[in-house]
Each structure stands twice: as structure tokens, then as C-alpha cells.
Coordinates of C-alpha atoms in Angstrom, one line a residue:
M122 CA 77.8 -32.6 2.0
G123 CA 76.6 -34.8 4.8
R124 CA 75.8 -38.5 4.6
Y125 CA 73.4 -40.8 6.3
D126 CA 74.2 -44.5 6.6
L127 CA 71.2 -46.8 6.4
A128 CA 70.5 -50.3 7.6
L129 CA 67.7 -51.9 5.7
I130 CA 65.7 -54.4 7.7
G131 CA 63.8 -56.5 5.2
F132 CA 64.7 -56.7 1.6
G133 CA 61.3 -57.0 -0.1
G134 CA 59.6 -54.6 -2.5
V135 CA 59.9 -51.5 -0.4
N136 CA 63.6 -51.7 0.6
R137 CA 64.6 -53.1 -2.8
A138 CA 63.0 -50.1 -4.4
L139 CA 64.9 -47.8 -2.0
A140 CA 68.2 -49.6 -2.7
E141 CA 67.5 -49.2 -6.4
L142 CA 66.9 -45.5 -6.1
I143 CA 70.1 -45.1 -4.1
S144 CA 72.1 -47.2 -6.6
Q145 CA 70.8 -45.6 -9.8
S146 CA 70.0 -42.1 -8.7
G147 CA 72.1 -41.5 -5.7
E148 CA 74.0 -38.5 -7.1
R149 CA 70.9 -36.7 -8.3
L150 CA 69.2 -37.3 -4.9
A151 CA 72.2 -36.0 -3.0
K152 CA 72.1 -32.8 -5.0
E153 CA 68.3 -32.3 -4.5
L154 CA 68.3 -33.3 -0.8
G155 CA 71.6 -31.8 0.3
F156 CA 72.9 -35.1 1.7
A157 CA 74.0 -38.5 0.5
L158 CA 72.5 -41.9 1.4
R159 CA 74.6 -45.0 1.8
V160 CA 73.5 -48.6 2.7
V161 CA 75.8 -50.3 5.3
A162 CA 73.6 -53.2 6.3
I163 CA 70.8 -55.3 4.9
T164 CA 68.9 -58.1 6.7
D165 CA 66.3 -60.4 5.2
L166 CA 64.4 -63.5 6.4
R167 CA 65.5 -65.6 3.4
A168 CA 68.7 -64.0 2.2
G169 CA 70.3 -63.6 5.7
S170 CA 72.4 -60.5 6.6
L171 CA 75.1 -58.4 4.9
V172 CA 77.2 -55.7 6.6
D173 CA 79.9 -53.4 5.1
T174 CA 80.5 -50.2 7.0
D175 CA 82.3 -48.8 4.0
G176 CA 79.1 -49.1 2.0
I177 CA 77.4 -52.1 0.3
D178 CA 77.7 -52.4 -3.5
L179 CA 74.0 -52.6 -4.3
A180 CA 74.1 -53.3 -8.0
P181 CA 74.9 -57.1 -7.9
L182 CA 72.2 -57.6 -5.2
L183 CA 69.6 -55.9 -7.3
A184 CA 70.6 -57.9 -10.4
A185 CA 69.7 -61.2 -8.6
E186 CA 66.1 -62.5 -8.5
P187 CA 64.6 -61.8 -5.0
G188 CA 63.9 -65.5 -4.3
E189 CA 67.5 -66.5 -5.4
L190 CA 69.4 -63.9 -3.3
S191 CA 71.7 -65.1 -0.6
F192 CA 74.2 -63.1 1.5
E193 CA 76.0 -66.2 3.0
A194 CA 78.8 -66.4 0.5
L195 CA 79.5 -62.6 0.4
A196 CA 82.1 -60.8 2.4
G197 CA 80.4 -59.6 5.6
G198 CA 77.5 -61.9 4.8
S199 CA 75.7 -64.5 6.9
A200 CA 72.8 -66.9 6.4
D201 CA 71.4 -65.7 9.7
P202 CA 69.4 -62.4 9.5
R203 CA 71.0 -61.3 12.9
N204 CA 68.3 -58.6 13.1
E205 CA 68.9 -57.6 16.7
W206 CA 72.7 -57.5 16.3
V207 CA 72.5 -55.4 13.1
V208 CA 69.9 -53.0 14.5
R209 CA 71.8 -52.5 17.8
E210 CA 75.4 -52.8 16.9
V211 CA 76.0 -51.8 13.2
P212 CA 76.9 -48.1 13.0
A213 CA 73.9 -47.0 10.9
D214 CA 72.3 -43.6 11.3
I215 CA 68.8 -44.7 10.2
I216 CA 67.1 -48.0 10.5
V217 CA 64.7 -48.5 7.6
E218 CA 62.2 -51.2 8.8
A219 CA 60.1 -52.8 6.0
T220 CA 59.4 -56.3 7.0
F221 CA 56.0 -58.0 6.7
T222 CA 53.1 -56.6 8.7
N223 CA 51.7 -58.7 11.5
P224 CA 48.3 -57.4 12.4
T225 CA 48.1 -59.4 15.7
D226 CA 51.1 -58.2 17.7
G227 CA 53.2 -56.2 15.3
E228 CA 56.2 -58.6 15.6
P229 CA 58.9 -58.9 14.6
A230 CA 58.8 -55.3 13.3
L231 CA 57.8 -53.9 16.7
S232 CA 61.0 -55.3 18.3
H233 CA 63.1 -54.0 15.4
V234 CA 61.8 -50.5 15.9
R235 CA 62.1 -50.7 19.7
W236 CA 65.7 -51.9 19.5
A237 CA 66.6 -49.1 17.1
L238 CA 65.1 -46.4 19.3
E239 CA 66.7 -47.8 22.4
S240 CA 70.0 -47.7 20.6
G241 CA 69.6 -44.0 19.8
K242 CA 69.0 -44.5 16.0
Q243 CA 66.5 -42.8 13.8
V244 CA 63.8 -45.0 12.5
C245 CA 61.8 -44.9 9.3
T246 CA 59.1 -47.6 8.6
T247 CA 56.3 -48.4 6.3
N248 CA 55.1 -51.2 8.6
K249 CA 51.6 -50.6 9.9
G250 CA 51.9 -53.1 12.8
P251 CA 54.2 -51.2 15.2
V252 CA 52.5 -47.8 14.4
A253 CA 48.9 -49.0 14.9
L254 CA 49.5 -51.3 17.9
A255 CA 52.2 -49.3 19.8
G256 CA 52.6 -46.0 18.1
R257 CA 52.2 -43.8 21.2
A258 CA 54.7 -45.8 23.2
L259 CA 57.2 -45.8 20.4
K260 CA 56.9 -42.0 19.9
Q261 CA 57.6 -41.6 23.6
L262 CA 60.6 -43.9 23.4
A263 CA 61.9 -41.9 20.5
A264 CA 61.5 -38.6 22.4
E265 CA 63.3 -40.1 25.5
H266 CA 66.3 -41.0 23.3
G267 CA 66.3 -37.8 21.2
V268 CA 65.7 -39.5 17.8
S269 CA 63.0 -39.5 15.2
F270 CA 60.3 -42.2 14.6
E271 CA 58.9 -41.6 11.1
F272 CA 56.1 -43.7 9.6
E273 CA 54.4 -41.6 6.9
G274 CA 54.4 -44.5 4.5
S275 CA 52.5 -46.8 6.8
V276 CA 49.0 -45.7 5.6
L277 CA 49.2 -44.8 1.9
S278 CA 52.7 -45.7 1.0
G279 CA 54.4 -42.8 -0.9
T280 CA 51.4 -40.4 -0.4
P281 CA 52.0 -38.1 2.6
I282 CA 48.5 -38.5 3.9
L283 CA 49.5 -37.9 7.6
R284 CA 51.4 -34.8 6.8
T285 CA 48.6 -33.6 4.7
A286 CA 46.2 -33.8 7.6
Q287 CA 48.7 -32.5 10.2
R288 CA 50.4 -29.7 8.3
M289 CA 48.2 -28.5 5.5
F290 CA 44.8 -28.2 7.3
G291 CA 46.0 -25.4 9.7
G292 CA 43.0 -23.6 11.2
L293 CA 40.7 -26.5 10.5
E294 CA 39.2 -29.0 12.9
I295 CA 39.3 -32.5 11.4
T296 CA 36.2 -34.3 12.7
G297 CA 36.4 -37.5 10.7
V298 CA 38.2 -39.5 8.1
Q299 CA 36.7 -42.0 5.6
G300 CA 38.3 -43.8 2.8
I301 CA 39.1 -46.7 0.5
M302 CA 42.5 -47.7 1.9
N303 CA 43.1 -51.0 0.2
G304 CA 43.5 -50.9 -3.5
T305 CA 43.5 -54.7 -3.8
S306 CA 40.0 -55.1 -2.3
N307 CA 38.8 -52.2 -4.4
Y308 CA 40.0 -53.9 -7.6
I309 CA 38.4 -57.2 -6.6
L310 CA 35.0 -55.5 -5.9
G311 CA 35.2 -54.0 -9.3
R312 CA 35.7 -57.4 -10.9
L313 CA 32.8 -58.8 -8.9
E314 CA 30.7 -56.1 -10.4
E315 CA 31.6 -57.4 -13.8
G316 CA 30.5 -60.9 -12.8
I317 CA 33.8 -62.5 -11.9
E318 CA 33.8 -64.9 -8.9
L319 CA 35.7 -63.9 -5.8
S320 CA 38.3 -66.7 -6.1
A321 CA 39.0 -65.8 -9.8
A322 CA 39.2 -62.1 -8.9
I323 CA 41.7 -62.8 -6.2
A324 CA 43.9 -64.9 -8.5
E325 CA 43.8 -62.2 -11.1
A326 CA 44.8 -59.6 -8.5
Q327 CA 47.7 -61.8 -7.4
E328 CA 48.8 -62.2 -11.1
L329 CA 48.8 -58.5 -11.5
G330 CA 50.8 -57.9 -8.4
Y331 CA 48.1 -56.2 -6.4
A332 CA 47.5 -59.0 -3.9
E333 CA 50.0 -61.0 -1.8
A334 CA 50.3 -64.8 -2.0
D335 CA 48.2 -64.8 1.2
P336 CA 45.5 -62.2 0.5
T337 CA 43.8 -62.6 3.9
A338 CA 44.7 -59.1 5.2
D339 CA 43.3 -57.5 2.1
I340 CA 40.2 -59.5 1.8
E341 CA 39.2 -59.6 5.5
G342 CA 39.9 -55.9 6.1
H343 CA 42.8 -56.3 8.6
D344 CA 45.1 -54.1 6.5
V345 CA 42.5 -51.3 6.5
Q346 CA 41.8 -51.8 10.2
L347 CA 45.4 -51.0 11.0
K348 CA 45.4 -48.0 8.7
V349 CA 42.2 -46.6 10.3
M350 CA 43.8 -47.0 13.7
I351 CA 46.8 -45.0 12.6
L352 CA 44.7 -42.2 11.1
A353 CA 42.4 -42.1 14.1
N354 CA 45.2 -42.0 16.6
E355 CA 47.5 -39.6 14.7
V356 CA 44.9 -37.3 13.1
L357 CA 41.9 -37.4 15.5
G358 CA 43.9 -37.8 18.7
A359 CA 42.5 -41.1 19.7
D360 CA 44.1 -44.0 21.5
L361 CA 42.4 -47.0 19.8
R362 CA 43.3 -50.6 20.2
R363 CA 42.6 -53.2 17.6
E364 CA 39.6 -54.5 19.5
D365 CA 38.1 -51.0 19.4
V366 CA 37.8 -51.0 15.6
F367 CA 35.0 -53.2 14.2
C368 CA 36.3 -55.0 11.1
E369 CA 34.4 -56.9 8.4
G370 CA 35.9 -57.8 5.0
I371 CA 34.5 -58.6 1.6
S372 CA 34.8 -62.4 1.6
A373 CA 31.0 -62.8 2.1
I374 CA 30.0 -60.6 -0.8
T375 CA 28.9 -62.3 -4.0
P376 CA 29.0 -61.0 -7.6
Q377 CA 25.2 -61.1 -7.7
E378 CA 25.0 -58.7 -4.7
V379 CA 27.5 -56.3 -6.3
Q380 CA 25.7 -56.4 -9.7
D381 CA 22.2 -55.9 -8.0
A382 CA 23.6 -52.9 -6.2
A383 CA 25.0 -51.5 -9.4
S384 CA 21.7 -51.8 -11.2
K385 CA 20.2 -49.5 -8.4
G386 CA 23.0 -46.9 -8.7
L387 CA 25.0 -48.2 -5.8
R388 CA 28.7 -49.2 -5.6
W389 CA 30.1 -51.6 -3.1
K390 CA 33.3 -50.4 -1.4
L391 CA 35.4 -51.5 1.5
V392 CA 35.3 -48.4 3.6
G393 CA 37.4 -47.6 6.7
S394 CA 36.2 -44.7 8.8
A395 CA 36.8 -42.9 12.1
T396 CA 34.7 -40.1 13.6
R397 CA 35.3 -37.8 16.5
H398 CA 32.3 -36.9 18.6
E399 CA 31.7 -33.7 20.5
D400 CA 32.7 -35.4 23.8
G401 CA 36.1 -36.3 22.3
S402 CA 35.4 -40.0 21.8
V403 CA 36.3 -41.6 18.5
D404 CA 34.4 -44.4 16.8
A405 CA 36.2 -46.4 14.0
R406 CA 35.1 -49.3 11.8
V407 CA 35.9 -51.2 8.6
A408 CA 33.1 -52.6 6.6
P409 CA 31.8 -53.0 3.0
L410 CA 29.2 -50.4 2.1
A411 CA 26.9 -49.9 -0.9
L412 CA 27.5 -46.2 -1.6
P413 CA 25.2 -44.0 -3.7
A414 CA 26.6 -42.6 -6.9
Q415 CA 26.9 -39.1 -5.4
H416 CA 29.2 -40.2 -2.6
P417 CA 32.8 -39.0 -3.1
L418 CA 34.2 -42.5 -2.8
A419 CA 31.6 -44.2 -5.1
G420 CA 33.5 -43.4 -8.3
I421 CA 36.9 -44.7 -7.2
S422 CA 37.6 -47.8 -9.3
G423 CA 40.5 -50.2 -9.7
P424 CA 43.5 -50.6 -7.5
V425 CA 43.2 -47.1 -6.1
N426 CA 43.1 -45.6 -2.7
A427 CA 41.1 -42.5 -1.7
V428 CA 40.7 -40.7 1.6
A429 CA 38.3 -38.0 2.5
F430 CA 38.8 -35.8 5.6
H431 CA 35.8 -34.2 7.2
T432 CA 36.5 -30.7 8.5
D433 CA 34.5 -28.0 10.3
L434 CA 35.1 -25.2 7.7
L435 CA 35.8 -26.9 4.3
G436 CA 33.5 -29.8 4.6
V437 CA 35.0 -32.9 2.8
S438 CA 38.5 -32.7 1.4
D439 CA 39.7 -35.7 -0.5
T440 CA 42.9 -37.2 -1.8
V441 CA 42.9 -39.9 -4.5
V442 CA 45.9 -42.1 -4.9
P443 CA 46.2 -44.1 -8.2
Q444 CA 48.3 -47.2 -8.4
S445 CA 51.4 -46.7 -10.5
I446 CA 51.1 -48.0 -14.1
E447 CA 53.8 -50.2 -15.7
L448 CA 53.8 -49.6 -19.4
G449 CA 56.5 -52.1 -20.1
T450 CA 59.1 -51.8 -22.9
D451 CA 57.0 -52.8 -26.0
T452 CA 56.3 -49.9 -28.3
T453 CA 54.0 -49.2 -31.3
P454 CA 55.1 -47.0 -34.2
V455 CA 53.6 -43.6 -34.9
H456 CA 53.3 -42.8 -38.6
N457 CA 53.4 -39.4 -40.3
P458 CA 49.8 -39.2 -41.7
Y459 CA 51.0 -37.6 -44.9
T460 CA 54.1 -39.6 -45.8
G461 CA 53.5 -42.9 -43.9
E462 CA 57.0 -42.5 -42.4
V463 CA 57.6 -43.9 -38.9
I464 CA 58.6 -40.9 -36.9
A465 CA 58.1 -41.9 -33.3
S466 CA 56.8 -44.7 -31.1
V467 CA 54.6 -44.9 -28.0
P468 CA 54.4 -47.5 -25.3
T469 CA 52.1 -50.4 -26.0
V470 CA 49.5 -50.7 -23.2
D471 CA 46.7 -53.2 -22.6
A472 CA 43.1 -52.4 -21.8
G473 CA 43.7 -52.7 -18.1
A474 CA 46.5 -50.2 -18.1
V475 CA 44.4 -47.8 -20.2
G476 CA 41.6 -48.0 -17.7
S477 CA 44.0 -47.3 -14.9
I478 CA 45.5 -44.3 -16.7
L479 CA 41.9 -43.0 -17.3
Q480 CA 41.2 -43.3 -13.6
Q481 CA 44.4 -41.3 -12.8
A482 CA 43.3 -38.7 -15.3
R483 CA 39.8 -38.4 -13.9
C484 CA 41.0 -38.1 -10.3
G485 CA 44.1 -36.0 -11.1
R486 CA 42.7 -32.7 -9.9
R487 CA 42.4 -34.0 -6.4
T488 CA 45.7 -35.7 -5.9
A489 CA 48.3 -33.0 -5.5
A490 CA 46.9 -31.0 -2.6
A491 CA 49.3 -33.0 -0.3
L492 CA 52.4 -31.6 -2.0
S493 CA 54.4 -29.0 -0.2
R494 CA 55.3 -25.8 -2.0
A495 CA 58.9 -27.0 -2.7
A496 CA 57.5 -30.4 -3.9
R497 CA 55.0 -28.6 -6.2
A498 CA 57.8 -26.6 -7.7
A499 CA 60.0 -29.7 -8.1
V500 CA 57.3 -31.5 -10.0
L501 CA 57.0 -28.6 -12.5
E502 CA 60.7 -28.2 -12.9
R503 CA 61.2 -32.0 -13.5
A504 CA 58.4 -31.9 -16.1
A505 CA 60.0 -28.9 -17.8
R506 CA 63.4 -30.7 -18.0
L507 CA 61.7 -33.9 -19.2
I508 CA 59.9 -32.1 -22.1
E509 CA 63.0 -30.1 -22.9
R510 CA 65.3 -33.2 -23.1
R511 CA 62.8 -34.9 -25.5
A512 CA 61.7 -31.8 -27.3
E513 CA 62.2 -33.2 -30.8
S514 CA 60.2 -36.3 -30.0
F515 CA 57.3 -34.3 -28.7
A516 CA 57.5 -32.0 -31.7
Q517 CA 57.4 -35.0 -34.1
L518 CA 54.3 -36.4 -32.3
I519 CA 52.6 -33.1 -32.7
V520 CA 53.3 -33.1 -36.4
S521 CA 52.0 -36.6 -36.8
E522 CA 48.9 -36.2 -34.6
A523 CA 47.9 -32.5 -35.1
G524 CA 49.0 -32.0 -38.7
K525 CA 51.2 -29.0 -37.8
T526 CA 54.4 -28.1 -39.4
I527 CA 57.6 -29.0 -37.6
T528 CA 58.3 -25.3 -36.9
Q529 CA 54.9 -24.8 -35.3
A530 CA 55.3 -28.0 -33.3
R531 CA 58.7 -26.9 -32.0
K532 CA 57.3 -23.6 -30.9
E533 CA 54.5 -25.3 -29.1
V534 CA 57.0 -27.5 -27.2
G535 CA 59.1 -24.4 -26.4
R536 CA 56.0 -22.7 -25.0
A537 CA 55.2 -25.7 -22.9
V538 CA 58.7 -25.7 -21.3
N539 CA 58.5 -22.0 -20.7
T540 CA 55.1 -22.3 -19.1
L541 CA 56.2 -25.0 -16.8
S542 CA 59.4 -23.2 -15.8
L543 CA 57.5 -20.0 -15.0
S544 CA 54.9 -22.0 -13.0
A545 CA 57.8 -23.6 -11.0
A546 CA 59.3 -20.2 -10.2
E547 CA 55.9 -18.9 -9.1
A548 CA 55.4 -22.0 -7.0
R549 CA 58.6 -21.4 -5.1
R550 CA 57.6 -17.8 -4.4
N551 CA 54.0 -18.1 -3.7
A552 CA 51.5 -20.7 -2.4
G553 CA 48.4 -18.7 -3.3
E554 CA 45.3 -20.2 -4.7
V555 CA 45.6 -18.8 -8.3
I556 CA 48.5 -16.8 -9.7
P557 CA 48.1 -15.5 -13.3
F558 CA 51.2 -14.6 -15.3
D559 CA 52.0 -13.7 -18.9
S560 CA 54.9 -14.9 -21.1
H561 CA 55.8 -14.0 -24.6
E562 CA 56.9 -16.1 -27.6
G563 CA 57.8 -13.8 -30.4
S564 CA 54.7 -11.7 -31.1
E565 CA 52.5 -14.2 -29.3
K566 CA 51.3 -13.5 -25.8
R567 CA 51.0 -16.7 -23.7
Q568 CA 48.8 -16.7 -20.6
G569 CA 49.0 -19.3 -17.9
W570 CA 48.2 -19.9 -14.3
F571 CA 49.5 -21.7 -11.2
T572 CA 47.3 -23.2 -8.5
R573 CA 48.0 -25.1 -5.4
E574 CA 47.7 -28.2 -7.6
P575 CA 50.1 -27.8 -10.5
L576 CA 49.3 -30.7 -12.8
G577 CA 46.6 -28.5 -14.2
I578 CA 49.4 -26.7 -16.0
I579 CA 50.9 -30.0 -17.2
A580 CA 47.5 -31.2 -18.5
A581 CA 46.9 -27.9 -20.2
I582 CA 50.1 -27.7 -22.2
T583 CA 50.8 -31.3 -23.2
P584 CA 51.0 -31.7 -27.0
F585 CA 47.7 -33.4 -27.0
N586 CA 46.0 -30.6 -24.9
D587 CA 44.2 -33.1 -22.7
P588 CA 45.5 -36.4 -21.2
L589 CA 42.4 -38.3 -22.4
N590 CA 43.5 -37.6 -25.9
L591 CA 46.8 -39.2 -25.2
V592 CA 45.1 -42.2 -23.7
A593 CA 43.0 -42.5 -26.8
L594 CA 46.1 -42.5 -28.9
L595 CA 47.8 -45.1 -26.8
A596 CA 44.7 -47.3 -26.9
T597 CA 44.3 -47.0 -30.7
R598 CA 48.0 -47.6 -31.4
S599 CA 48.0 -50.8 -29.2
G600 CA 45.0 -52.3 -31.0
Q601 CA 42.5 -51.5 -28.2
S602 CA 39.2 -49.6 -28.6
P603 CA 39.5 -45.9 -27.8
P604 CA 38.2 -44.9 -24.3
S605 CA 34.5 -44.4 -24.0
Q606 CA 33.2 -41.4 -25.9
G607 CA 31.0 -40.7 -22.9
L608 CA 34.0 -39.4 -21.0
P609 CA 33.7 -35.6 -21.0
L610 CA 36.8 -33.5 -21.8
P611 CA 37.5 -31.1 -18.9
R612 CA 35.9 -27.7 -19.2
E613 CA 37.8 -24.6 -18.4
R614 CA 36.3 -24.3 -15.0
D615 CA 37.3 -27.8 -14.0
K616 CA 40.5 -28.4 -15.9
F617 CA 42.9 -30.6 -13.9
Q618 CA 44.0 -28.3 -11.1
A619 CA 45.7 -31.0 -9.2
G620 CA 48.9 -32.6 -9.1
T621 CA 50.5 -35.7 -8.0
E622 CA 50.8 -39.9 -6.2
T623 CA 48.7 -48.5 -3.1
N624 CA 47.9 -49.7 -0.9

């Protein structure tokens, strides 16, 4: 099995998360990917730099609080980040650049990327600055040195929005892109609609981890401006500079304006857009807009991103990207309704988390179109393994919530695992729109289906039959009011057909 050695430039949220994955799930990832990953260097503005060509022990670094981490006293460590020396001289195969984004000139990330490419090293970055401001030149430099310059995460983090447009819309002409590309500003606008003042909404977003200590890039639209530039240049073939993209943020919008618009059926959103005209020119802008209810972006609430592509044949195709939900470690007991015995527990969630889960459920059918065939199959296979490993817990919950016998409940869980496994097998063989199949459990005939967007299967066979029922259970168990009864359960024709993944 091969191995790639990584140098992590910046050790904030993104690269710490990558290091955690490698440390905790390295063996599993190696089996799935066919190669191993090893970190041989880390640099950080505050912590300094650390180099070990035999591989860095990541566990003790991850155990330290980010603000307290220092490499100076460690073997191979220094208080100086030594970014250029690490990038150019340390024998790493891939430079993972994840320092802060500078919307003005892209530095220091732009230099980090350039040094790596000039040194013949592959580059992977989530940094918007270098891609938006010098993407064409950097791609040319990579080609000259025979290496890759990868930046999928620069627009919507873990969601492959660029690959979706470039690889999955074959035969279509993309004429425009429009979206909510900053979950922080979208969350804040939602709070303004509820009457909260801007300063209080920003503070709340910072406390929840949505906004940075300096929220200027989110509030004034600079973050979206760079993302629009990347989409316009990569998807529409433009060559836009920052001054070509008009940018207005949300700092001048008042709660009264947002509430007045809501009373008229309009929703304020910070929208980034780019349009290609018949002569090949591209216009791009970032501005707050009061959208009518029927607009595909109007219903996107909370710290959520959504992008709609305009195409010649399919019209508008959208991808919605919910923020991940942290349920925490607190649990609430689930009681057998007949005996009162505690037979299981569920995560305790607050009202905000319930609302975010509901948003994910509502937009679920649109979020997995970006998955490749192999990724769709992997999602289904992992779901099958997860349910199978916790089969007894699922069965006990069915007993307590549906009043079924334990034998019936275990059969239902078994059918769920079987359905998911069959769906995964079909996904690997076929990428067709709809693939029916039959399976048998004793004398029962079980029908199922697989579509391009596999979470429809998962939603259909969960023990609660519909994810909104599960949300209602979580809300009730945690002392919150159940979700609004006005939320319709999905009908057969619009069951969740989509699958998965904030700004």
C-alpha cells in the first residue's frame, strides 16, 4: 500500500480536523482509499513549526487546547513557523494549506501555494484567497511542474460543488450560478427577522461558533465575493478580478426592514450570483436581496449554504448544504411505555439544534446529487453497518415508540440493513435514475428502490419511518416542544430522494 506524507500549513479548525481523522481513523481510511496518510510537518502562526520525517505523533498535539499549543519544546520543533523552509525543504508529498483567508491580496497563503508548486509538490487548499485572486496563474504553475493544485473546499468546504458543476452536468450548458454562500450571514438575517439587533445576532453567532472573532468578511460580503469569483472563473470560464464583482454586505439592514419584508412574504438573503451572457461576458455581484417566497433560495434558513446552477436544459438545479449539528454527550432516557423500564437513551438537543435538524430534513432531497456513484454506495454501506452494529438498540427503540414486540422490531431492523445493502450493491452497478428491486424476509416481500440520491432509502427505512418523527422524539425527550404540526410529512412522490453534506 502506498503512502502520502503531508505538511499541514496552519493548524486551525480545518487542519486540526484532518489531523484528528488521520490519528483516529487512519487505518480505516487507508483501507477505503488504498493509501495511507502521514503528517511529517505542521506550521502554525502561534504554535511555531514541528517536523518529523518519520511521522508526527498527533495524539498529544490534539489533546492540547489550540490556544495553549506550542511546538518549541518538542523534538523537531521551533517557535518560528518557518513556513517557506517547511514548504520548500521538508520531504512532503502534499502541502495542505489552511491558513486564514486574506481577501485583499491572498497572502500569506498565496506564497505558500506558489512555493509548494515551484518545489514540485502537490497542493490541497481550502483557502479562498489564492484561488480567487490568482487561480489561473497557480493552475498554470502546477501544470508546468507536473503537480496538482486542488481547491474543492474553497467554496463550500466539504461539499464538492465545483466537481458537481464540472463533472456531473455533462451535456448541459451552465449559464449562471446563484446562492447563499455564507451560513453565518444567513443565520444572522434569520435572527434579525425575529427582532434581534445586528450586534446581538453577531455575538450569538460567535458564541455558537458560526462567526469568527472578526466577523467583517461574513457581514460585509467579502467571503461570498471570493466564492463567487471562484465559481464564475471555474464554472463559467470567466477571468474576474475582485474589482469586477460588486459587493454589498448586510451591515446596513435593520430588524425592522427584515420584519417588514417578511410581513409581505419576502425573505432577506445575502445572495452571490454570476451570469454568463450570450457574448461570453460574465457579470457577478454580492448583495442582500428580498426574495419572494417561491424563489428556491427563500426557504433556506439558519447557518446553511445553498447554490443553484442555471442550465440550458434542466433549468435550475440546486444543492443545499446544512451545517453539521453537534448533539453533545448528554442523553435523555427512553422508557418502555408498558413497564416504565429505561431501555435506551437519545441525545439531548436544544431548540436551536432541533431547528437545524429540521432544516436538514427539509432540504435532504436536494443535497446528495453531488455524490459520485462510489460515494453514494459508500454512504449506503456505512449506514447498513451502523444499523447492524446497533441493531439491538434500534429494535428496543422500536419497541418503546411503536409498541411492537421485540421479535417484530428485530425483523424490521434486519429488513432495514438488507434494504440498505441491496441499495449499495445497485448503486455500485448502476447510476440510473430509479432502480426497483425486491428482497424477501421469510414470507414477506420487501420492495425498495434506489435513485441518484440515496438518502431516500435511509429516510424510508429508519425505525421511525420519517426523520421528522425522530426529531419530534428528540425534542419531546429533551423538554422542548415538538416541531410545528404544520410541517407536512413527505408524500410518496416527494419522499427524500436525496443524500448527503458551512460556510
